[in-house]
XYZ file of C-alpha atoms in Angstrom:
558
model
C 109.918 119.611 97.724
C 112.647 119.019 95.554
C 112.052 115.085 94.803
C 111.640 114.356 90.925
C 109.785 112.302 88.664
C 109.460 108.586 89.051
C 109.335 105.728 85.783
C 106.002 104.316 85.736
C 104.577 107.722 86.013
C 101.048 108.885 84.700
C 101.221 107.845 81.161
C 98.773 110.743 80.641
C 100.918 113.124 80.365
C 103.067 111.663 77.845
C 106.763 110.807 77.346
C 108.028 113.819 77.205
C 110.850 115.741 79.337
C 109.884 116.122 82.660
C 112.050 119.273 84.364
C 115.218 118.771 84.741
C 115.971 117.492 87.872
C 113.062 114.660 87.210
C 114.678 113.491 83.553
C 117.769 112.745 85.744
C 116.044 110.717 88.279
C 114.415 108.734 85.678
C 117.964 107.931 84.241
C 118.509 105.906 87.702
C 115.686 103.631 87.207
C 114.998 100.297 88.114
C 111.915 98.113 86.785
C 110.401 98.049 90.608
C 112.748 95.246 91.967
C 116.126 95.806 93.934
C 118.735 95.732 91.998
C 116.959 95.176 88.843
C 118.131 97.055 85.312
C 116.767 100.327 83.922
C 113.586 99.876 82.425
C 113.498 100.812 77.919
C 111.971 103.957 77.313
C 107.796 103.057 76.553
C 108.340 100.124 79.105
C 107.617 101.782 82.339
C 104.500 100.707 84.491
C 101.527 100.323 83.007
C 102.689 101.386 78.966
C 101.051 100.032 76.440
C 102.731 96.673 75.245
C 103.488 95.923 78.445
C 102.076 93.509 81.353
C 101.348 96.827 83.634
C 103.023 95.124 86.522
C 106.487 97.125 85.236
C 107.958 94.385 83.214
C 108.561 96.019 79.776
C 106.575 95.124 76.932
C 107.093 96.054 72.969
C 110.126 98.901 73.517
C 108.048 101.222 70.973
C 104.649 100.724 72.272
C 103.020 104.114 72.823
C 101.999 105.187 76.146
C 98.070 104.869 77.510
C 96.613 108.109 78.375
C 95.627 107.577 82.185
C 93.570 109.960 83.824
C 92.294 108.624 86.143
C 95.570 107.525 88.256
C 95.636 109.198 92.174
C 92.134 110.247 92.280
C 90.024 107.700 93.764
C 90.622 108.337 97.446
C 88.171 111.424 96.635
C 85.303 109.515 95.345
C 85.714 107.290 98.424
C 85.631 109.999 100.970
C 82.784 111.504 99.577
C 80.648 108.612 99.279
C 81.490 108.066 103.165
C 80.787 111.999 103.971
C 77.893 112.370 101.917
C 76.300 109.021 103.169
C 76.202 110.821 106.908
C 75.326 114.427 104.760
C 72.230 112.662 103.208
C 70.582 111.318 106.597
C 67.697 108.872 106.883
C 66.366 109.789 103.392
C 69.984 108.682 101.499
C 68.850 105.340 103.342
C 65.852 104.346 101.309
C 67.506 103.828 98.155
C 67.765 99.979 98.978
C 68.662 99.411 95.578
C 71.897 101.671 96.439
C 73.365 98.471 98.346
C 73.643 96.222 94.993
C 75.592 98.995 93.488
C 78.406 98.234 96.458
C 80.485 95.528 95.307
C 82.807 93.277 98.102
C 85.698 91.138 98.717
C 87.496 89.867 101.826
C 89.513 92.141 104.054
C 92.637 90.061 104.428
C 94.563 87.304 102.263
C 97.333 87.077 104.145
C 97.875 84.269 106.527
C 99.312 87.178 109.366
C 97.041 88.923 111.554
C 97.510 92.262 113.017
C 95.802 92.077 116.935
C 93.571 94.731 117.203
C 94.676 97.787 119.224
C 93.814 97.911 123.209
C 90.334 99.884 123.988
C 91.435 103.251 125.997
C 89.856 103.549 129.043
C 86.416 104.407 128.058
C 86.123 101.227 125.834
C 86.773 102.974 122.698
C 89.293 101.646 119.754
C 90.313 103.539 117.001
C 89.005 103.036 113.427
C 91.915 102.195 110.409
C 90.714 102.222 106.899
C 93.032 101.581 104.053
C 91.447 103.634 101.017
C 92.766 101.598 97.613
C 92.139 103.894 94.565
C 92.412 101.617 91.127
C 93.547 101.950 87.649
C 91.033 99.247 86.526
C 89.952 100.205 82.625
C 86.657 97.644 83.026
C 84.539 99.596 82.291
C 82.858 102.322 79.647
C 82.707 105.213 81.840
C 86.513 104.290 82.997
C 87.572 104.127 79.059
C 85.947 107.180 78.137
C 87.956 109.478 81.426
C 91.120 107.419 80.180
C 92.120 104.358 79.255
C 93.940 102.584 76.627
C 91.186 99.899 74.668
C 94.477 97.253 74.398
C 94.277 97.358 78.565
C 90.753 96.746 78.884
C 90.204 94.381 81.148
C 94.293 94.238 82.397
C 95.397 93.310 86.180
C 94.381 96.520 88.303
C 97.446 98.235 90.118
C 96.757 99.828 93.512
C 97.871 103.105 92.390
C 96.152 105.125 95.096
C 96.851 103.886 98.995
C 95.806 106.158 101.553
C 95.447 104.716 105.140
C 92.490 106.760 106.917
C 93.441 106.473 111.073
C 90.160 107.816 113.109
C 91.064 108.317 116.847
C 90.160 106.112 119.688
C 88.377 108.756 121.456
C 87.283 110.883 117.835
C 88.776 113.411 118.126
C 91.586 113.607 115.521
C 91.897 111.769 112.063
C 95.370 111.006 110.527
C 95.836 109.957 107.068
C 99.183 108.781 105.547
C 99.563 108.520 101.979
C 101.947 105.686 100.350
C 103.409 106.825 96.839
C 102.428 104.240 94.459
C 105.725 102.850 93.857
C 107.072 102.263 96.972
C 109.399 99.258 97.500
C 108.478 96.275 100.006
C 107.983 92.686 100.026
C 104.618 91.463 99.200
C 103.627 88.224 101.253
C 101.969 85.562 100.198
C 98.143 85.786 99.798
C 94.907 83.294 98.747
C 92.370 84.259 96.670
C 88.896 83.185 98.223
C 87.100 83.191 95.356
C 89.305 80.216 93.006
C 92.070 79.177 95.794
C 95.091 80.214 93.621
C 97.961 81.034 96.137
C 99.953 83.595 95.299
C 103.718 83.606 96.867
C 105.595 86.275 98.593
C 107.483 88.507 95.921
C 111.160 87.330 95.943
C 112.376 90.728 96.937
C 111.344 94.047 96.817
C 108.429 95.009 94.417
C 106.255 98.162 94.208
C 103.445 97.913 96.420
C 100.852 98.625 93.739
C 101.344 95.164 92.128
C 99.832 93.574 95.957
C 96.243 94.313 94.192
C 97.116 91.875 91.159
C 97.925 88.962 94.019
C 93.798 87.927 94.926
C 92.629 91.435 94.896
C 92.740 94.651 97.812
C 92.828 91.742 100.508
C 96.088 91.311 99.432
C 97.093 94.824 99.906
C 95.166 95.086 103.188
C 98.118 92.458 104.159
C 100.540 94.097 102.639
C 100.071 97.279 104.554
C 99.811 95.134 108.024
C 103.025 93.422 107.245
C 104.667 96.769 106.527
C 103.481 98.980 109.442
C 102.066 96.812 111.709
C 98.986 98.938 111.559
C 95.659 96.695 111.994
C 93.381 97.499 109.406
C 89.590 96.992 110.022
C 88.300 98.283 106.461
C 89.315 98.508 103.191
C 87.319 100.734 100.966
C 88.494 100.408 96.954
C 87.038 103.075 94.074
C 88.055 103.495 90.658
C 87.645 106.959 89.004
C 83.960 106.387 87.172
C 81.973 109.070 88.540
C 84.762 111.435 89.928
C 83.667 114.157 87.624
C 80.014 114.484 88.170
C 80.650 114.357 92.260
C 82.468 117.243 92.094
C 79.731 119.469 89.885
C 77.286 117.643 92.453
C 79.247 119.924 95.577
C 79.231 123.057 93.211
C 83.069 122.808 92.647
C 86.119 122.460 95.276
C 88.168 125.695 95.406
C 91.949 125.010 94.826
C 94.769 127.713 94.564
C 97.907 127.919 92.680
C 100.664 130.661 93.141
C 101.215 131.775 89.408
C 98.976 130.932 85.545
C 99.280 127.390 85.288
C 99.047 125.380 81.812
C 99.681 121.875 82.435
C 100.840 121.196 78.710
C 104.870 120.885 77.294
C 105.499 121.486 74.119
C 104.937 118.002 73.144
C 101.117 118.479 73.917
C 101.720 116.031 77.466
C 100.208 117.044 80.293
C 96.842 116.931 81.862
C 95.589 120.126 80.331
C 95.133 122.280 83.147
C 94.393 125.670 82.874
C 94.125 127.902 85.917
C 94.744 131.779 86.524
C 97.256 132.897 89.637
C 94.791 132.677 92.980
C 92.142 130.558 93.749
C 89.598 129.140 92.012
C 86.493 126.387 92.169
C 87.332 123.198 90.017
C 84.658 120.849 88.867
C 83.884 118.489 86.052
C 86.597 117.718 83.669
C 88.860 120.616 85.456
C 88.225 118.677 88.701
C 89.969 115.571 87.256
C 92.855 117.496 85.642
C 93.721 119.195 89.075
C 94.126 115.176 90.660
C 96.116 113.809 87.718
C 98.315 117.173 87.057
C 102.150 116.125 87.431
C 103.690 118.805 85.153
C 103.525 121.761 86.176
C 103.497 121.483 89.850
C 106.729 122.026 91.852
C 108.993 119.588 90.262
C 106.966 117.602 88.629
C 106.911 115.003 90.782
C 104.593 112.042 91.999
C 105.134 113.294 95.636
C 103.985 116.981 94.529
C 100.983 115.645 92.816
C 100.036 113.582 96.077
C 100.311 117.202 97.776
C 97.961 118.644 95.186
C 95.462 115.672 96.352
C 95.774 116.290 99.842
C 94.831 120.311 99.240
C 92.066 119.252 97.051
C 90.629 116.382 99.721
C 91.245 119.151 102.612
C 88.780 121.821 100.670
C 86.708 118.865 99.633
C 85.969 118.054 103.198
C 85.074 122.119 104.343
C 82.879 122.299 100.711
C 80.828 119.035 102.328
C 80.246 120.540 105.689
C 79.153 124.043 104.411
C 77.769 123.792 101.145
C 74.031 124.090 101.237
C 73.768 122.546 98.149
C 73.590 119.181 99.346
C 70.688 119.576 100.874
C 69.162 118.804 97.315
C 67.340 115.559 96.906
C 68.082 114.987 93.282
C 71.542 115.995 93.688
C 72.389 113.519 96.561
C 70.750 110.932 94.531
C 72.384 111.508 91.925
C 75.710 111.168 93.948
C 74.583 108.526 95.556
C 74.213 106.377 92.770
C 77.463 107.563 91.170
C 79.106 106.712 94.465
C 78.441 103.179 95.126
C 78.880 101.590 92.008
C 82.594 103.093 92.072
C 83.087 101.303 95.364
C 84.434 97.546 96.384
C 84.411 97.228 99.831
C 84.605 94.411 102.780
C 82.397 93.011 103.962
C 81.937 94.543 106.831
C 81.136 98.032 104.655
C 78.794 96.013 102.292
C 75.560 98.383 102.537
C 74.698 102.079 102.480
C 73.443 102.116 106.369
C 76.946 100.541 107.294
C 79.090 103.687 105.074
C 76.375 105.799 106.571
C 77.105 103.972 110.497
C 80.967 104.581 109.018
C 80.827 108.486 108.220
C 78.733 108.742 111.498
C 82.160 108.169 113.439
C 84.139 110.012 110.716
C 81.935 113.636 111.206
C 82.548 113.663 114.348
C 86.367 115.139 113.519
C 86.658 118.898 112.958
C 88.875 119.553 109.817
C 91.138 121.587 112.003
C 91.963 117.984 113.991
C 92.367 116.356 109.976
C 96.258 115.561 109.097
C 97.245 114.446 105.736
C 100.978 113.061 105.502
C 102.616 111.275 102.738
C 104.915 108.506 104.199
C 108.306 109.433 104.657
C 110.786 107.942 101.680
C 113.822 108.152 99.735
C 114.642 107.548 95.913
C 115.859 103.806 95.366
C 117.013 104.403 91.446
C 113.429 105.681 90.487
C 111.515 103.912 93.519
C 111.433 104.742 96.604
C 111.783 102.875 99.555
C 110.431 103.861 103.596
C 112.517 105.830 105.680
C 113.267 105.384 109.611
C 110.841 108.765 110.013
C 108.540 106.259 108.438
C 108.755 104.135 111.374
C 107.848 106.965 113.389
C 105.280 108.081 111.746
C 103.913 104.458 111.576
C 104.340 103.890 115.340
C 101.873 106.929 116.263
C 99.574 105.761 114.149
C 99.656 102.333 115.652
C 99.739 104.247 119.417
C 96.755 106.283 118.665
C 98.519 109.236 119.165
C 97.600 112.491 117.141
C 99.922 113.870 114.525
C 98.626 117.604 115.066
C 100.409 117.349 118.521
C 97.017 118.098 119.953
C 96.616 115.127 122.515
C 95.846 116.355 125.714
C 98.964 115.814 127.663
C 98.917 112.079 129.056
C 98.779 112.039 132.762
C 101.421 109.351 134.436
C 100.350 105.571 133.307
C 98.896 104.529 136.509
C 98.983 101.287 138.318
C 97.244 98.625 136.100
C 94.222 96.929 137.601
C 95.352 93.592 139.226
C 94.683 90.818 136.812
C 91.703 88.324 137.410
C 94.475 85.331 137.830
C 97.580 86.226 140.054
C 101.165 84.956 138.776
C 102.103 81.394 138.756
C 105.455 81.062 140.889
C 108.272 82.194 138.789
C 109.484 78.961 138.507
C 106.131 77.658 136.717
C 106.482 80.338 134.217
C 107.227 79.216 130.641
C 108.329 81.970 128.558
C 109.061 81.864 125.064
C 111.950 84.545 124.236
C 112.747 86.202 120.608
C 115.245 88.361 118.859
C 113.030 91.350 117.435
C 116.094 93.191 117.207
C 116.339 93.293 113.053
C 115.766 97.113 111.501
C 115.946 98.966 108.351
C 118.871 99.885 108.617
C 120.565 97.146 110.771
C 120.786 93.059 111.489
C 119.482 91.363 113.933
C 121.654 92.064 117.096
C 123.349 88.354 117.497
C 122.436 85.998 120.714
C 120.323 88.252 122.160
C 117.341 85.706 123.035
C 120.027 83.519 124.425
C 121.037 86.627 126.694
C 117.310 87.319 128.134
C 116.539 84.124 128.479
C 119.951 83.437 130.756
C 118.701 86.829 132.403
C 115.258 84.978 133.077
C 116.328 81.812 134.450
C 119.214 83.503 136.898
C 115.959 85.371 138.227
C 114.215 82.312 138.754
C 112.184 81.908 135.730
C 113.731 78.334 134.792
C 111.101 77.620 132.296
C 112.102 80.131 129.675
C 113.416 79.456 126.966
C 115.248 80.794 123.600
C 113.272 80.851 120.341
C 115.190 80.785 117.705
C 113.170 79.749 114.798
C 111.170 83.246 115.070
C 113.217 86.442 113.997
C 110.466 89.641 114.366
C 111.412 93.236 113.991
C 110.067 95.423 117.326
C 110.783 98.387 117.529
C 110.398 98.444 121.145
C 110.615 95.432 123.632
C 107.262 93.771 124.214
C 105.510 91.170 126.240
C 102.758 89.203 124.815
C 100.050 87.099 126.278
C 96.853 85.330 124.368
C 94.599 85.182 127.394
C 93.297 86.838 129.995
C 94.629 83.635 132.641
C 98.408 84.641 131.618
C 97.847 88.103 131.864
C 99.510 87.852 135.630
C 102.316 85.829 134.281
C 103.075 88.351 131.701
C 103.005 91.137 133.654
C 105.450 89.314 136.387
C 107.631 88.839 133.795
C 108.069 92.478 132.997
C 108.122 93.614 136.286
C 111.576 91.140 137.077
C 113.211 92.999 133.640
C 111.758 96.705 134.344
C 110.017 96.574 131.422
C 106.959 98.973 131.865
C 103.838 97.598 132.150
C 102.618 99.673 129.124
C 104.547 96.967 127.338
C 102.384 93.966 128.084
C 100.074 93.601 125.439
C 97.361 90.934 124.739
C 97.617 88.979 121.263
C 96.364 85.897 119.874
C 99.697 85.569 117.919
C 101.330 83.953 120.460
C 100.152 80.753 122.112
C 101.863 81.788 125.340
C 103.664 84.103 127.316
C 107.078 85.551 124.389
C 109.316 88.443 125.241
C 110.395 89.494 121.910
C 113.528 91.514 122.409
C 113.207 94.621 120.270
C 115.818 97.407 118.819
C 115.726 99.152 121.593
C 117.569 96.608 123.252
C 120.387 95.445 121.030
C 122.884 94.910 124.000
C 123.584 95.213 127.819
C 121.544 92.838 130.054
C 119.768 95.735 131.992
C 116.618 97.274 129.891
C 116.135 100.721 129.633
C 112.677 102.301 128.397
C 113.551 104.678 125.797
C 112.245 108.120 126.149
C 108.980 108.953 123.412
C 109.564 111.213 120.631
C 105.391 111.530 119.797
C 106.289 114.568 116.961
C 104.832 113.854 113.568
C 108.385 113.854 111.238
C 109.043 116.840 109.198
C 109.625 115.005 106.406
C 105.800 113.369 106.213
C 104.945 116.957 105.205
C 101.483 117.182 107.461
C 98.975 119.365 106.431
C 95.959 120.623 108.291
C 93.155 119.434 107.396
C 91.870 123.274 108.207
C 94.526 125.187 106.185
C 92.479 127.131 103.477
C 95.628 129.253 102.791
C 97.715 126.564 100.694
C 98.587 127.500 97.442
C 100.784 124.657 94.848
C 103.470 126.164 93.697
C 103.655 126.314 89.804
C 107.085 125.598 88.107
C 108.138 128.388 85.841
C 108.657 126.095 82.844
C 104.693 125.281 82.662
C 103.048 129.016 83.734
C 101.692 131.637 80.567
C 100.922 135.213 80.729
């Protein structure tokens, strides 16, 4: 990779130079809005002195020594693993459950409609793993944590969404860096009724924790991928260290000495020899917070060094006899679940255990850990069109090894209980979906469908123009199984395949909504599928014991 260093970075690793390419990106900053000014030196996200939602505080305010930042995601997946790892046994420790704090799933006022079971009944699973930098407690203080912050707003610093396959076989998992650009929407805290309203503009998405809590995020990730979520599973960092002694250490590799440590004394303090090597304890921690000294000391190369670690993680859980030790797993238990918040659907140990059940099942050569697709925005970044891609096989199901068996021709869909109405008793709403990234919405295009419809004899559609949606493909919508015939007629008169029908209770009728793919002529043509995982989401298999991070000359001894 040759992306640099973001503002806002770890604050544990001081304010030092980055490498070169990474003090010139950090020139370009903004303060996490579009358009917004360069933030003061000392006043990037989360500094001391400031409101750690990136407004600046006191210029000169010394920078909080944060561990603990992009490390969570590994105390949630091995709470999950280890719950299945421990069997009945793990399951007595009632008391276990009132570690396991909760809060609600989603506090948006969208909903996402739950994928379509395959054809053996199955859906997939979509968790959105929320690591925190909350500095509430102790244990949290004592890994890293300025006292002045105790007790501050939380940032989502950690977002990793966890996609298990319909039929289990595969597990994708796309990482969002931390200070991504989108637009927040509103959200209601259930516990005191405060509304918070949509961010005017861009902001980065690890201020959606601050609006109600990880419900709030949940949302945020819906509204941004359109990705249902069905769990949310939300750690900080307490207890990070003593899971990894628990395993007997993760084995990591770098390609040269490492020393993460400038001449300032910033860094994480890393100290590893050329090859590779079992991390535990403190080390453990410094390998998930290093920035400098890895590639270009980078956010985006730190996520990679994650994705190694939670790869090895995974084969350490699955061969290590270790764990077959009572004391141990109790130990880890307990650790575990009082790191986690969860929803309420997750609230108990049998219901993680039920959860890593369905999560064993995938071999770690079928594992694929992406980061999502971006580009620099000043010192943000912002999604990419392969992020739309890589978005859209996640929401498909489809596997980002390219492993799927190949998919036989869609065949003819069962008739539906309740033929068509006459076309001429049809109502159809029709909408302009046309709006992407890159481009406006495609002018009068719901006004051109809709004429399409009634010259075909559908005289009850009708234009919606209060609606404006962003497909990415044309789609069909129906809320109930008694339009499902309508919906399907529809289609059929426009030659829009009948893979495009799809069954929501967001709609309150039959709506077309007229998507990118068909931003002019009056005849529709199904584009052809491009199901490869982008090159730039830099997949790695979940299998691959060979990867080795790449140390940057400027931080390696002899």
């Amino acid at each position: 990779m040759t992306r640099s260093s973001v503002q806002g970075e770890d604050t544990d690793e001081g304010t030092a130079d980055a490498p070169e390419r990474a003090q010139a990106v950090r020139g370009d900053g903004d303060n996490g809005v579009d358009g917004a000014k360069d933030e003061p030196e000392g006043a990037a996200l989360g500094a001391e002195g400031g409101t750690g939602d990136g407004t600046a505080g006191e210029p000169d305010a010394p920078r909080p020594r944060r561990r603990r930042r992009v490390l969570r995601w590994t105390a949630v997946v091995l709470a999950v693993v280890l719950a299945g790892t421990a069997g009945a046994g793990y399951l007595y420790y009632e008391h276990l459950n009132d570690n396991i704090k909760q809060d609600a799933l989603n506090l948006g006022d969208n909903k996402v409609a739950k994928p379509t079971p395959n054809a053996a009944g199955q859906t997939p699973l979509n968790i959105l793993v929320i690591g925190s930098d909350a500095r509430d407690s102790e244990e949290n203080q004592q890994l890293g944590g300025a006292r002045e912050t105790f007790g501050s707003t939380p940032l989502a610093d950690v977002q990793m969404l966890v996609h298990l396959s319909a039929d289990r076989s595969n597990m994708s998992v796309v990482s969002m860096p931390r200070d991504t650009l989108l637009e927040i929407p509103r959200c209601t805290d259930p516990d005191d009724g405060e509304v918070y309203p949509a961010s005017e503009g861009r902001v980065m998405t690890n201020q959606s924790l601050g609006h109600g809590g990880p419900g709030c995020t949940v949302a945020t990730w819906q509204e941004l991928t359109g990705i249902h979520i069905d769990h949310f599973v939300m750690v900080d960092f307490a207890g990070v260290v003593s899971m990894a002694d628990a395993v007997g250490g993760v084995p990591v590799c770098v390609d040269a000495n490492i020393h993460s440590r400038d001449a300032g004394g910033h860094g994480s303090g890393l100290k590893l020899e050329k090859g590779t090597h079992p991390v535990k304890g403190e080390q453990a921690l410094q390998w998930l917070r290093t920035r400098y000294g890895f590639e270009d000391g980078s956010d985006l190369a730190r996520a990679k060094a994650q994705h190694m670690y939670l790869n090895a993680m995974v084969r350490v859980l699955r061969e290590n006899a270790t764990l077959s030790s009572p004391n141990r797993l109790r130990r880890l238990a307990e650790e575990a679940t009082e790191a986690l918040t969860v929803d309420p659907d997750l609230d108990s140990v049998k219901k993680l255990y039920d959860l890593s059940d369905e999560l064993r099942k995938v071999k770690p050569e079928r594992i694929t850990m992406t980061t999502m697709p971006n580009r620099y925005v000043g010192a943000r970044v912002e999604p990419t069109e392969d992020a739309e891609q890589l978005f859209r096989l996640v929401r498909e199901d489809i596997a980002l090894d390219g492993k799927d068996a190949k998919k036989k021709p869609d065949a003819e869909p069962e008739p539906p209980a309740d033929p068509a109405a006459p076309d001429d008793e049809i109502a159809v709403q029709v909408r302009n979906g046309t709006r992407t990234d890159e481009l406006g919405t495609a002018p009068g295009r719901a006004n051109t469908v809709t004429g399409l419809l009634v010259d075909r004899g559908f005289t009850k559609a009708v234009a919606d123009p209060s609606v404006l949606p962003s497909e990415d493909r044309t789609v069909i919508r129906y809320p109930s199984a008694d339009l499902e015939g309508d919906a399907r007629r529809v289609a059929k008169s426009l030659g829009i395949p009948a893979s495009s029908v799809k069954r929501s209770t967001d709609v309150s009728g039959v709506t077309l909504v007229v998507g990118a793919d068909w931003r002019e002529d009056t005849a529709y043509r199904a584009p052809e599928s491009d199901d490869r995982t982008p090159e730039s989401a830099e997949a790695l298999n979940g299998a691959d014991d060979s990867a080795c991070m790449h140390v940057n000359p400027a931080f390696t001894w002899s």
